[in-house]
Coordinates of C-alpha atoms in Angstrom, one line a residue:
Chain A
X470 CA 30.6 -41.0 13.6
X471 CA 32.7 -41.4 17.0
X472 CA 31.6 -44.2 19.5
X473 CA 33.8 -45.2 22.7
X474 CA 34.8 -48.1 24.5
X475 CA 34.6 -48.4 28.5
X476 CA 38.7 -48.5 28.5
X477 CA 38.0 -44.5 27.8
X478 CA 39.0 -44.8 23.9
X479 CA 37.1 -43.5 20.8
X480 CA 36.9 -44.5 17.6
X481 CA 35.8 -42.6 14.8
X482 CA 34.8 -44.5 11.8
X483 CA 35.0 -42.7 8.4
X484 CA 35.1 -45.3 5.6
X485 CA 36.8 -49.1 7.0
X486 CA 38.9 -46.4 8.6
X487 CA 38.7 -45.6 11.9
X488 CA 40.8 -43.1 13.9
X489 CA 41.3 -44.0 17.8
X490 CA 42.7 -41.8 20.9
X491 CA 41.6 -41.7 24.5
X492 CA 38.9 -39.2 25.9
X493 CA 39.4 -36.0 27.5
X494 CA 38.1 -38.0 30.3
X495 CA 41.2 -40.1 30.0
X496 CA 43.7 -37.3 30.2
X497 CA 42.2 -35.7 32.7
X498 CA 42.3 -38.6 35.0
X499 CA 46.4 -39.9 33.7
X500 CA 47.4 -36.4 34.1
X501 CA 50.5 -34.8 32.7
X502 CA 51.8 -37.2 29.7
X503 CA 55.4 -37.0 29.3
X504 CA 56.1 -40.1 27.1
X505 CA 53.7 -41.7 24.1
X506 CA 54.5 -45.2 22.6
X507 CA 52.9 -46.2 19.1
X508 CA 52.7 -49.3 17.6
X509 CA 54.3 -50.0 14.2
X510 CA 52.8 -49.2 10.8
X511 CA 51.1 -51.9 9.4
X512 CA 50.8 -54.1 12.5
X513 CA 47.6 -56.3 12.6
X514 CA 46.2 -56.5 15.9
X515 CA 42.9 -57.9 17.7
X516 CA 40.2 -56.1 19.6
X517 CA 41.4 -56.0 23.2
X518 CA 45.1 -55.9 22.4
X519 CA 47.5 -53.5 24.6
X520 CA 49.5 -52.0 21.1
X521 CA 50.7 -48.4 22.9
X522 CA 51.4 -47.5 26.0
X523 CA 51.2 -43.5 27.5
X524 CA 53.2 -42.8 30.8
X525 CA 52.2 -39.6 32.8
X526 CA 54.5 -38.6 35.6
X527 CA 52.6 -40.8 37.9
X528 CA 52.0 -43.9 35.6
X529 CA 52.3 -46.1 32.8
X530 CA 48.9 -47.0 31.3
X531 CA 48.3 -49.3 28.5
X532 CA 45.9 -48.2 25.1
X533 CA 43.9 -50.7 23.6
X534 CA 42.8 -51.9 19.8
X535 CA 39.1 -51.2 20.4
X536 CA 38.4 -53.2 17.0
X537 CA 40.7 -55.9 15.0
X538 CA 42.4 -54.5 11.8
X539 CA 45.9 -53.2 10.3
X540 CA 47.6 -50.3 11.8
X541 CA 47.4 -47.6 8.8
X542 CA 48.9 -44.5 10.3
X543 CA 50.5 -43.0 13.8
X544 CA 50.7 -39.9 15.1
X545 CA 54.2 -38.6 15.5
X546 CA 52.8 -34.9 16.9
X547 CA 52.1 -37.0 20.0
X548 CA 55.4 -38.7 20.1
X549 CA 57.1 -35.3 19.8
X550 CA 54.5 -33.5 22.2
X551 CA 52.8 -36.2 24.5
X552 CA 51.4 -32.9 26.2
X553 CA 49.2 -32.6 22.8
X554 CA 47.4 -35.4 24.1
X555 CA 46.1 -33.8 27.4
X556 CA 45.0 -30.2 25.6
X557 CA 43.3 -31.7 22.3
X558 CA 42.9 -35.5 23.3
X559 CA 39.7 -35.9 20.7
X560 CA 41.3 -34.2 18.0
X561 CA 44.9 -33.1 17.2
X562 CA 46.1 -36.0 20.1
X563 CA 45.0 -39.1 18.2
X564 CA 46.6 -42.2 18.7
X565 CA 46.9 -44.2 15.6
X566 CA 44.7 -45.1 12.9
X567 CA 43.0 -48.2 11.8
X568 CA 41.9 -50.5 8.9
X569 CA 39.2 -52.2 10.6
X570 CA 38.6 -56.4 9.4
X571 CA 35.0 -56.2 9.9
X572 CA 33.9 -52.6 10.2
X573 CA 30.3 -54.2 11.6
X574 CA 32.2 -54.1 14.8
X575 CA 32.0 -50.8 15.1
X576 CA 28.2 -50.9 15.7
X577 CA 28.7 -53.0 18.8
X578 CA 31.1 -50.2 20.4
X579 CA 29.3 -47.7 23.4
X580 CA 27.3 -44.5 21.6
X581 CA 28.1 -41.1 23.3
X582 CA 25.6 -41.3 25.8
X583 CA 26.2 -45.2 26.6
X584 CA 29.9 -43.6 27.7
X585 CA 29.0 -40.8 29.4
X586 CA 26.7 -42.9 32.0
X587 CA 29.8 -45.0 32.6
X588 CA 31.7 -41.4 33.9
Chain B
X1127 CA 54.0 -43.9 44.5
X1128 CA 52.4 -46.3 46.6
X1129 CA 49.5 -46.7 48.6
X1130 CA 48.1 -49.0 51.3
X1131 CA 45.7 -50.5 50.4
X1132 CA 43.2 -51.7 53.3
X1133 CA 39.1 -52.1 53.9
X1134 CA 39.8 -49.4 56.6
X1135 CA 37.9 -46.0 55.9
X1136 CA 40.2 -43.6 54.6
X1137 CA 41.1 -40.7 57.3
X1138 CA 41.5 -37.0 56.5
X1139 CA 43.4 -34.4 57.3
X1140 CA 42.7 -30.9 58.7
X1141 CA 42.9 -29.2 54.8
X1142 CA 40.9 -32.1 53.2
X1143 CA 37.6 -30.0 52.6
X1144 CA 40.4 -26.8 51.1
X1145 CA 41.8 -29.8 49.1
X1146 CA 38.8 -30.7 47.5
X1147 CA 37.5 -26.9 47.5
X1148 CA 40.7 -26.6 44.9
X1149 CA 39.5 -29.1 43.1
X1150 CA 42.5 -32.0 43.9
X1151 CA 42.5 -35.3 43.0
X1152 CA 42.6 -37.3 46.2
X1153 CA 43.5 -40.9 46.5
X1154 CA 44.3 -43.0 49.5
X1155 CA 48.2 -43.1 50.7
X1156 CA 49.4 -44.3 54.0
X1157 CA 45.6 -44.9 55.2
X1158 CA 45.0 -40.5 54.5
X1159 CA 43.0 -39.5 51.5
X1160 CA 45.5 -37.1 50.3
X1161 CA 45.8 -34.8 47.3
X1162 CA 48.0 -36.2 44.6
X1163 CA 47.2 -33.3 42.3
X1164 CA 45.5 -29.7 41.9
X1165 CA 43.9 -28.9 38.8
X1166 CA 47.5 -27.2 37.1
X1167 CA 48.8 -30.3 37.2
X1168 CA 51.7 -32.7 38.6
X1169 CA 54.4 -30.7 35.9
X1170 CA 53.3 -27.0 36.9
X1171 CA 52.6 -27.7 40.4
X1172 CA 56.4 -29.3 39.9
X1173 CA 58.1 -26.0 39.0
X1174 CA 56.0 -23.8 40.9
X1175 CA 57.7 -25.2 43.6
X1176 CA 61.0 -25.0 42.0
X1177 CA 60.9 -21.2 41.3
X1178 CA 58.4 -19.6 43.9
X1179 CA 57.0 -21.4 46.6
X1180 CA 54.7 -24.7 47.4
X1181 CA 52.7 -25.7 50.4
X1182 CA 52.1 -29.6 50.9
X1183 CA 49.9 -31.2 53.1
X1184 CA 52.0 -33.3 54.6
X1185 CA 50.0 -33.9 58.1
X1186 CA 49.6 -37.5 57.4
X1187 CA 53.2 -37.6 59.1
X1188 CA 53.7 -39.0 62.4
X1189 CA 55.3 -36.4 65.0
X1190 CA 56.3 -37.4 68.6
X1191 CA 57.6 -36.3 71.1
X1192 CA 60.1 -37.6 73.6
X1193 CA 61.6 -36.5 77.3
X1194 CA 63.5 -38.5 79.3
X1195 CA 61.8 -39.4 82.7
X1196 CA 64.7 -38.4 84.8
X1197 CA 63.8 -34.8 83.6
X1198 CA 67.5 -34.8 82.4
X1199 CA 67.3 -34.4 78.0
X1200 CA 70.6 -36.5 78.1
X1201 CA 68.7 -39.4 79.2
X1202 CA 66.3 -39.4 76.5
X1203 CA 68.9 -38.8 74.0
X1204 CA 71.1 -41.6 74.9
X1205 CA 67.8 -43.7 74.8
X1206 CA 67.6 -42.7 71.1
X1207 CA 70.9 -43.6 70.3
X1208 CA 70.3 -47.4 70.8
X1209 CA 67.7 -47.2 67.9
X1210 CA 69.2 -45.2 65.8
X1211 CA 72.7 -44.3 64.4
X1212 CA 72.6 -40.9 64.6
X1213 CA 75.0 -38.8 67.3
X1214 CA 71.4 -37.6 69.0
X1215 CA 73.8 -36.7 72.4
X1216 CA 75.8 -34.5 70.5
X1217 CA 72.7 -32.7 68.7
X1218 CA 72.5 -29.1 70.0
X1219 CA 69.6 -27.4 70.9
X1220 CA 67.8 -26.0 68.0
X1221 CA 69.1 -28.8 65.4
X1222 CA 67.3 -31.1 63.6
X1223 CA 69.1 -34.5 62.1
X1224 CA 68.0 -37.2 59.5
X1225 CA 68.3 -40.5 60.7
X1226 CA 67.2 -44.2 60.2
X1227 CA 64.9 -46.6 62.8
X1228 CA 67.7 -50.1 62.1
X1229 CA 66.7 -53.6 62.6
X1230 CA 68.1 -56.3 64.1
X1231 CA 69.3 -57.8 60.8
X1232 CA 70.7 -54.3 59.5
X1233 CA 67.7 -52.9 57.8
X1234 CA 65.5 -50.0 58.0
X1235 CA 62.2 -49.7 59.4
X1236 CA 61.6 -46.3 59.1
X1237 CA 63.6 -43.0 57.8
X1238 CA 62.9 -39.9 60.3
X1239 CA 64.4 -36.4 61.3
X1240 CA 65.0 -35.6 64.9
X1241 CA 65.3 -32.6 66.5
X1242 CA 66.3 -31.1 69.6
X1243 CA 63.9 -28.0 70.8
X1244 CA 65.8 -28.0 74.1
X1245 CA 63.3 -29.4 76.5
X1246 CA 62.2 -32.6 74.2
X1247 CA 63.0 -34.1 70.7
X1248 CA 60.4 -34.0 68.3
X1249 CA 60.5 -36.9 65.8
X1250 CA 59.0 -36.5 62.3
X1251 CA 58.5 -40.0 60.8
X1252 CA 56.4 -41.4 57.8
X1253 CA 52.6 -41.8 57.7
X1254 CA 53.3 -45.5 56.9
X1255 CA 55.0 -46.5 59.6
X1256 CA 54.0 -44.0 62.5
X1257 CA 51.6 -46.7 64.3
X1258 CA 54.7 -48.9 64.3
X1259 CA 57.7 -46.6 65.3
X1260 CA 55.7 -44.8 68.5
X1261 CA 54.8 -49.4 69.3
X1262 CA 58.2 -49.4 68.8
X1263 CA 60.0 -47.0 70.7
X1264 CA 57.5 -47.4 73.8
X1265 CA 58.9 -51.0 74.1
X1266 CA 62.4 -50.3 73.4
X1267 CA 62.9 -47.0 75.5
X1268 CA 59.2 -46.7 77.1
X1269 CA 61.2 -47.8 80.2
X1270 CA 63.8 -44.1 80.4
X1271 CA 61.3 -41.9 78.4
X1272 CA 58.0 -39.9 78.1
X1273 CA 56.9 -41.3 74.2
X1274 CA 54.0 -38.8 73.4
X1275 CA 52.6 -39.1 69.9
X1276 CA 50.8 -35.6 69.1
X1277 CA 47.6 -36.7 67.0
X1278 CA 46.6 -33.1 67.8
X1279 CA 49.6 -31.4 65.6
X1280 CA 49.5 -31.1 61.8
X1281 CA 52.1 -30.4 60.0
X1282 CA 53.0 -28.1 56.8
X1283 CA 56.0 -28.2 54.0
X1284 CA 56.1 -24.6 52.8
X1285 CA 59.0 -25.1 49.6
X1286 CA 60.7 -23.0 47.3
X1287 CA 63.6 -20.5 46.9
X1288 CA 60.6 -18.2 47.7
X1289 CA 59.4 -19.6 51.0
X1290 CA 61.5 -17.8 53.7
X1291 CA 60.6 -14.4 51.5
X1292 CA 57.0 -15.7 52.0
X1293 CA 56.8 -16.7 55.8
X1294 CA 59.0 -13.4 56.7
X1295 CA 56.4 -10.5 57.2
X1296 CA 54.0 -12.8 59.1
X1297 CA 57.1 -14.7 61.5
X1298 CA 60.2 -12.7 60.8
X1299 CA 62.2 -14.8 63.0
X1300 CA 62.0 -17.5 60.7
X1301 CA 64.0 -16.1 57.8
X1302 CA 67.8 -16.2 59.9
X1303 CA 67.2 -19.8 60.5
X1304 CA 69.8 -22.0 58.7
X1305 CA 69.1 -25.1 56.9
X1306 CA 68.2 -27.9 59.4
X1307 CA 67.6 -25.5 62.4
X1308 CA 64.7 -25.8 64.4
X1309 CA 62.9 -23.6 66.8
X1310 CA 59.2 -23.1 68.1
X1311 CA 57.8 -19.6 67.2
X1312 CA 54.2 -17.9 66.9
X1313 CA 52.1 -18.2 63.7
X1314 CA 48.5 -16.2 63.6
X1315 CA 48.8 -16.7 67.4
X1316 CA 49.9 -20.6 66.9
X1317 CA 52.3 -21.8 68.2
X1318 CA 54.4 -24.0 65.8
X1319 CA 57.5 -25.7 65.9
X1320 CA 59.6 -24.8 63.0
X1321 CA 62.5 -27.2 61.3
X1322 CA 64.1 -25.3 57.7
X1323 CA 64.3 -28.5 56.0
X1324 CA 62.2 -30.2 53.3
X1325 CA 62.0 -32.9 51.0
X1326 CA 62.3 -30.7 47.9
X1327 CA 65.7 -29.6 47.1
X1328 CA 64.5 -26.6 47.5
X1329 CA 65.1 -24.2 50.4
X1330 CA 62.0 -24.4 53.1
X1331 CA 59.9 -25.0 55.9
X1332 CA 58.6 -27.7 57.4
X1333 CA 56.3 -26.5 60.2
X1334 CA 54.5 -28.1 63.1
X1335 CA 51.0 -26.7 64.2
X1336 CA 47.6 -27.2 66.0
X1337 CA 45.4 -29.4 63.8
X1338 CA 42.4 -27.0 64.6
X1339 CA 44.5 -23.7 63.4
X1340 CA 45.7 -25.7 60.0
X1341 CA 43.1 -24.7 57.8
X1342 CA 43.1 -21.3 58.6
X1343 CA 46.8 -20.7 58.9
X1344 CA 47.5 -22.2 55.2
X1345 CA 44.4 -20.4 53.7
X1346 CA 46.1 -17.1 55.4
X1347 CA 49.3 -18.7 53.5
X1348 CA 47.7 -19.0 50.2
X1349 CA 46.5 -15.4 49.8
X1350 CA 50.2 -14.6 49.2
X1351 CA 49.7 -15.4 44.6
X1352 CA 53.6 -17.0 45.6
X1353 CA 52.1 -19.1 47.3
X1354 CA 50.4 -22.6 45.4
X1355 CA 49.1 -25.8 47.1
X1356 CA 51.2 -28.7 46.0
X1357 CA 50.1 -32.3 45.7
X1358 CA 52.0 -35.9 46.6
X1359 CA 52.6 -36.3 43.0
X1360 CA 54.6 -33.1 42.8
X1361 CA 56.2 -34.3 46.0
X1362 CA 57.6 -37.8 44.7
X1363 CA 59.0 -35.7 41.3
X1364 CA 60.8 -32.8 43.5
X1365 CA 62.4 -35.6 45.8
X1366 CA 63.3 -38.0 43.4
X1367 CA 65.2 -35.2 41.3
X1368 CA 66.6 -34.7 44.5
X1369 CA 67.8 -37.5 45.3
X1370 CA 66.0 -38.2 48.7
X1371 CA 64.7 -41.8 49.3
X1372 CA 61.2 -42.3 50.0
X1373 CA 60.5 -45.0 52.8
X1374 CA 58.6 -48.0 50.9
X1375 CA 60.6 -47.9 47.7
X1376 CA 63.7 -46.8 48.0
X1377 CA 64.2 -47.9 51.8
X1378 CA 62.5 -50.6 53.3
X1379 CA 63.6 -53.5 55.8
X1380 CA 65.9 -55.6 53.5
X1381 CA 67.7 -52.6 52.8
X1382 CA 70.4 -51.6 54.9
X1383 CA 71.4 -47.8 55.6
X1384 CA 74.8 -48.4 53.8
X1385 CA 73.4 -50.1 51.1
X1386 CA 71.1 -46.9 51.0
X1387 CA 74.3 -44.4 50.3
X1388 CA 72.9 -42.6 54.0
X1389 CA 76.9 -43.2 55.5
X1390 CA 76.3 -39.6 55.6
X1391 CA 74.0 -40.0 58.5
X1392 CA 76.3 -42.6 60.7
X1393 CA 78.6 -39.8 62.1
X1394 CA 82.4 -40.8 63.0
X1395 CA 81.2 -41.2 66.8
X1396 CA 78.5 -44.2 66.0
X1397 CA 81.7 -45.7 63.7
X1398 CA 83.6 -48.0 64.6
X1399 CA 87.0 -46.3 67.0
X1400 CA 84.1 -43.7 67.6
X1401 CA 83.8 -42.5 70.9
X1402 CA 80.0 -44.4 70.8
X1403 CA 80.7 -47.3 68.3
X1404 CA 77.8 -49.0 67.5
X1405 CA 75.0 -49.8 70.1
X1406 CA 71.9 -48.9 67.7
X1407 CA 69.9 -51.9 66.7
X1408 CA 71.9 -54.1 64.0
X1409 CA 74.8 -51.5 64.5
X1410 CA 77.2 -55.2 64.1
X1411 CA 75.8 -55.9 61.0
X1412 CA 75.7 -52.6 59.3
X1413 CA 78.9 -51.1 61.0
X1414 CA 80.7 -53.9 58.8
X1415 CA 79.1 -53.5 56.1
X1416 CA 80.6 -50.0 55.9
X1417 CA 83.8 -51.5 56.5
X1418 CA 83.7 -54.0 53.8
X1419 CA 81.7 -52.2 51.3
X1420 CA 78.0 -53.2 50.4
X1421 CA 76.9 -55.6 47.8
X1422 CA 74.4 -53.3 46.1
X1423 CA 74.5 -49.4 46.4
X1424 CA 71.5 -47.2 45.8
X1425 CA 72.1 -45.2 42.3
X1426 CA 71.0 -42.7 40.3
X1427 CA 69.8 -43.7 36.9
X1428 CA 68.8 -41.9 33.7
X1429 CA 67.4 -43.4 30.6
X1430 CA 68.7 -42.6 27.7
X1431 CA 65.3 -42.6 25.9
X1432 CA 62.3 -40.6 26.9
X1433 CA 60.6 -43.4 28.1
X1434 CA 60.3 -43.5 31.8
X1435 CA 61.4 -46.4 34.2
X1436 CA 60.0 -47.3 37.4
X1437 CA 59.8 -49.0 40.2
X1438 CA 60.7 -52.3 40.1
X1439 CA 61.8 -52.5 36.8
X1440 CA 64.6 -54.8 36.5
X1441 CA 68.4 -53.4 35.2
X1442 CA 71.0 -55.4 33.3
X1443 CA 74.8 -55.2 31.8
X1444 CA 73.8 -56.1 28.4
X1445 CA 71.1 -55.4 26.0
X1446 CA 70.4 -59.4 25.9
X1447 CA 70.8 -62.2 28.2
X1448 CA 72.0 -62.4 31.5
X1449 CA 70.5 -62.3 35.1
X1450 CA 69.7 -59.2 36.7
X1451 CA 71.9 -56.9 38.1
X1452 CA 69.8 -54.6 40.1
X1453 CA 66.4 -53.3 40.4
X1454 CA 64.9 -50.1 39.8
X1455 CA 63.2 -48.4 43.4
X1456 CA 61.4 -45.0 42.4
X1457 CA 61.5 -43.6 38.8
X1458 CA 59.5 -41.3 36.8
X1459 CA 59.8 -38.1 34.9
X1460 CA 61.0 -35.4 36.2
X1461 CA 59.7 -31.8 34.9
X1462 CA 63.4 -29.5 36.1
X1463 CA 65.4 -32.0 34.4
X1464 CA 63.1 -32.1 31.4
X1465 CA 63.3 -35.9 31.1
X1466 CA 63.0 -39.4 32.9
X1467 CA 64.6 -40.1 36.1
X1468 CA 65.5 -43.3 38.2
X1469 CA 67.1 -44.7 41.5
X1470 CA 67.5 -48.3 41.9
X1471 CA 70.4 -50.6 43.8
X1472 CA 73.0 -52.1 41.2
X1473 CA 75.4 -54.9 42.4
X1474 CA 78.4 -53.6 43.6
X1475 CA 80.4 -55.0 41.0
X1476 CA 78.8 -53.6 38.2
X1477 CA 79.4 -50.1 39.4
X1478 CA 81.3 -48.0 38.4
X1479 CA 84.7 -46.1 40.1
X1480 CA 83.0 -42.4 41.7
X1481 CA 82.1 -40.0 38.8
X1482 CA 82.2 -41.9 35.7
X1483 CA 79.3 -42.8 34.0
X1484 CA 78.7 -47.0 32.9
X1485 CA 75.8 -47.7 30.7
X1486 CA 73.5 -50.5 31.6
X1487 CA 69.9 -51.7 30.8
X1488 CA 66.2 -51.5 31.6
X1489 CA 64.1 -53.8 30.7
X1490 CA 61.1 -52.4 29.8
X1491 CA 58.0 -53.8 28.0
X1492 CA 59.8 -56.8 27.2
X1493 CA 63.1 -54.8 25.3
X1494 CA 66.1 -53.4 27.0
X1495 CA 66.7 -49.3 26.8
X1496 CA 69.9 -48.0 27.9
X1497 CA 70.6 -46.4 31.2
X1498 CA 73.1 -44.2 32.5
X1499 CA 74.2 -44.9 36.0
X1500 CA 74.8 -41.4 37.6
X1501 CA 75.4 -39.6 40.6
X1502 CA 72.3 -38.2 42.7
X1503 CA 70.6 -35.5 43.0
X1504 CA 69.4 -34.6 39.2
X1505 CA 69.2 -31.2 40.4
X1506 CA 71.6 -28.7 42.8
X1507 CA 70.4 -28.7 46.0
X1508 CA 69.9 -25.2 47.0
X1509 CA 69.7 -25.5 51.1
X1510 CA 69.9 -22.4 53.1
X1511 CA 73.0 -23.5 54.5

């Protein structure tokens, strides 16, 4: 199940486990990415925390924990290929998965539609 | 890149409906809505530019136009040379220059080119600033010269080691031009006024035309598949690998024209012993600072990581501690060189002797990444000279 957040971030929860990235939306409007940075393996951070940063050729722009929890895994094919990001941003482009504390959170995220009206 | 911000309505240009036709991103800069992007992107539009040929937008620019009220050119080029240390009397006919606006405490208040078309001097300066150079120049030389700002006239950058293949079967007397010549010709039955100059890197135009005539002439321009529009983002990433300051970051009032690295543009005959020493506005203060040597110097910079620096990012000696050695102006990535580029001012004493490279540090997210201080451009110039 994938639900966003109104920084343009979604979260897809399978398990305590959620997998987070930015929307097409999002790479659309940053542009061309040319540099991705991830935070550390097993970092614990807190909803609303700035824990990677992208920089398009324009901009730096910081990515937010949606949810608190543990950094479980990072996506070096973005660090490599920041362009990844930008052609499959809800899919191959993930950012960095997550152990979420409480995964009740989740439920309090946007739904789909709840995004889309925010576009 | 910045922009302006202000509660005033944003104003348009003649090719903002094409703009948005081509689906650009627009955001406000210098008061215009202006595309920063088409739909390829800032990295494509980039290269495009690079290896065939780019058309800007660039009519948010201020163009004016000056004769001297005597009727004699002389006059009005004299008049010029009190705000400005360029050798404007010694600019032939069909020459274009680039040349600072000073201050009275040795800054710069704008950067401009000037040209001589042989009965007047057109003067291409930034959007920013135009309001303030044409106040400017009415007070200081209203009194010897006509000072005619042409809101009517857009103006075009047509870039690219393709653009004089490109302009050729429609004006063919464009393509003998050399770079920084000027001359007024006939476009589609417009007349323009022509300068082969840019702020690319690249071989091009820059080209002067009715406002009304804009939109047509450049959609007739973009039936040629050479031919791609090309956004402000693509702009700031082909001048920055250039080297070329842009007026707001890398130049502004507290930053003096030697500090700048533009000695360049003070000829011998504005120098002191010059036949015409000095005379331009802060000319005392900035004619010894080019004798004594500046305490900062404008730089290239490249991080050694992949991670992009940018403006105002502050630069250091060591990876830890110390105070601040320089600041970083304009910096981003840039798609020819295939990584992050910089320019920033370094105190003079932490540079290093002409073409060796000293390693100092960014400080960036709260570490310090290591930067190479190098020479500008990032990228051959390739000028019809």
């Amino acid at each position: 199940m994938t639900k966003y957040t109104k920084d343009h971030e979604y979260v897809k929860l399978n398990g305590d486990a959620a997998t987070i990235g930015i929307t097409h939306h999002a790479q659309d409007a940053l542009g061309d990415l040319v540099f991705v940075e991830l935070p550390a393996l097993g970092r614990k951070v807190s909803a609303g925390e700035a824990i990677a940063t992208v920089e398009s050729v324009k901009a730096a722009s910081d990515v937010y924990a949606p949810l608190s929890g543990e950094i479980t895994a990072v996506n070096q094919a973005i660090i490599d290929d920041p362009g990844l990001v930008n052609r499959d941003p809800e899919d191959k482009g993930w950012f960095f998965v997550m152990k979420l504390s409480n995964p009740a959170d989740f439920d309090g995220l946007l739904t789909e539609a709840a995004y889309k009206a925010l576009l | 890149m910045s922009s302006v911000a202000s509660d005033l309505p944003l104003l348009c240009t003649p090719l903002y409906d094409l703009h948005l036709e081509r689906g650009a991103k627009m955001a406000g800069f210098a008061g215009y809505d202006m595309p920063i992007q088409y739909p390829s992107g800032i990295i494509k539009e980039h290269l495009h530019t690079r290896f065939h040929a780019g058309l800007f937008d660039v009519a948010h620019m201020g163009q004016i136009k000056i004769t001297a009220k005597s009727g004699h050119l002389a006059d009005a080029q004299a008049a010029l040379e009190s705000v400005l240390p360029a050798d404007i009397l010694g600019l032939k006919r069909g020459r274009q220059v680039y040349s600072q606006f000073t201050t009275a405490s040795g800054g710069i208040s704008d950067d401009l080119m000037v040209a001589n078309y042989g009965d007047f001097i057109l003067l291409v300066v930034n959007a920013g600033g135009k309001m303030a150079d044409n106040a400017m120049l009415q007070q200081k030389i209203g009194d010897r010269c006509h000072i005619e700002y042409l809101s009517e006239r857009a103006l075009i950058a047509l870039q690219g080691p393709l653009a004089a293949e490109c302009l050729a079967p429609h004006a063919p007397e464009l393509k003998k031009m050399r770079f920084m010549d000027v001359r007024q010709s006939v476009l589609w039955g417009s007349d323009i006024m022509v300068s082969r100059s840019g702020y690319t890197g690249e071989d091009g135009y820059e080209i002067s035309l009715p406002a009304h005539a804009c939109d047509q002439i450049v959609r007739k321009l973009l039936t040629d598949p050479r031919v791609n529009l090309i956004g402000l983002g693509a702009r700031d990433s082909l001048r920055l690998e250039a080297g070329l300051c842009l007026y707001g970051a890398d130049l502004d009032q507290t930053t003096s024209p030697i500090e700048a690295g533009l000695n360049w543009s003070l000829p011998k005959i504005r120098r002191a012993g010059g036949a015409r020493a000095g005379g331009f506005v802060g000319s005392d203060i900035i004619l010894k600072q080019l004798a004594a040597g500046p305490a900062r110097r404008r730089v290239g910079l490249q991080p050694q990581d992949r991670a992009p620096i940018r403006g105002g990012t502050l630069l250091y000696q060591s990876e830890q501690g110390g105070t601040a050695i320089g600041t970083v102006t304009s910096g981003g990535f840039g798609p020819s060189v295939g990584a992050p580029v910089a320019m920033g001012y370094v105190k003079s004493e932490f540079l290093p002797p002409l073409a060796t490279k000293t390693q100092i540090f960014a400080e960036l997210r709260g570490r310090r990444i290591a930067v190479t201080i190098t020479q500008l451009p990032f990228v051959p110039l390739r000028y019809a000279k």
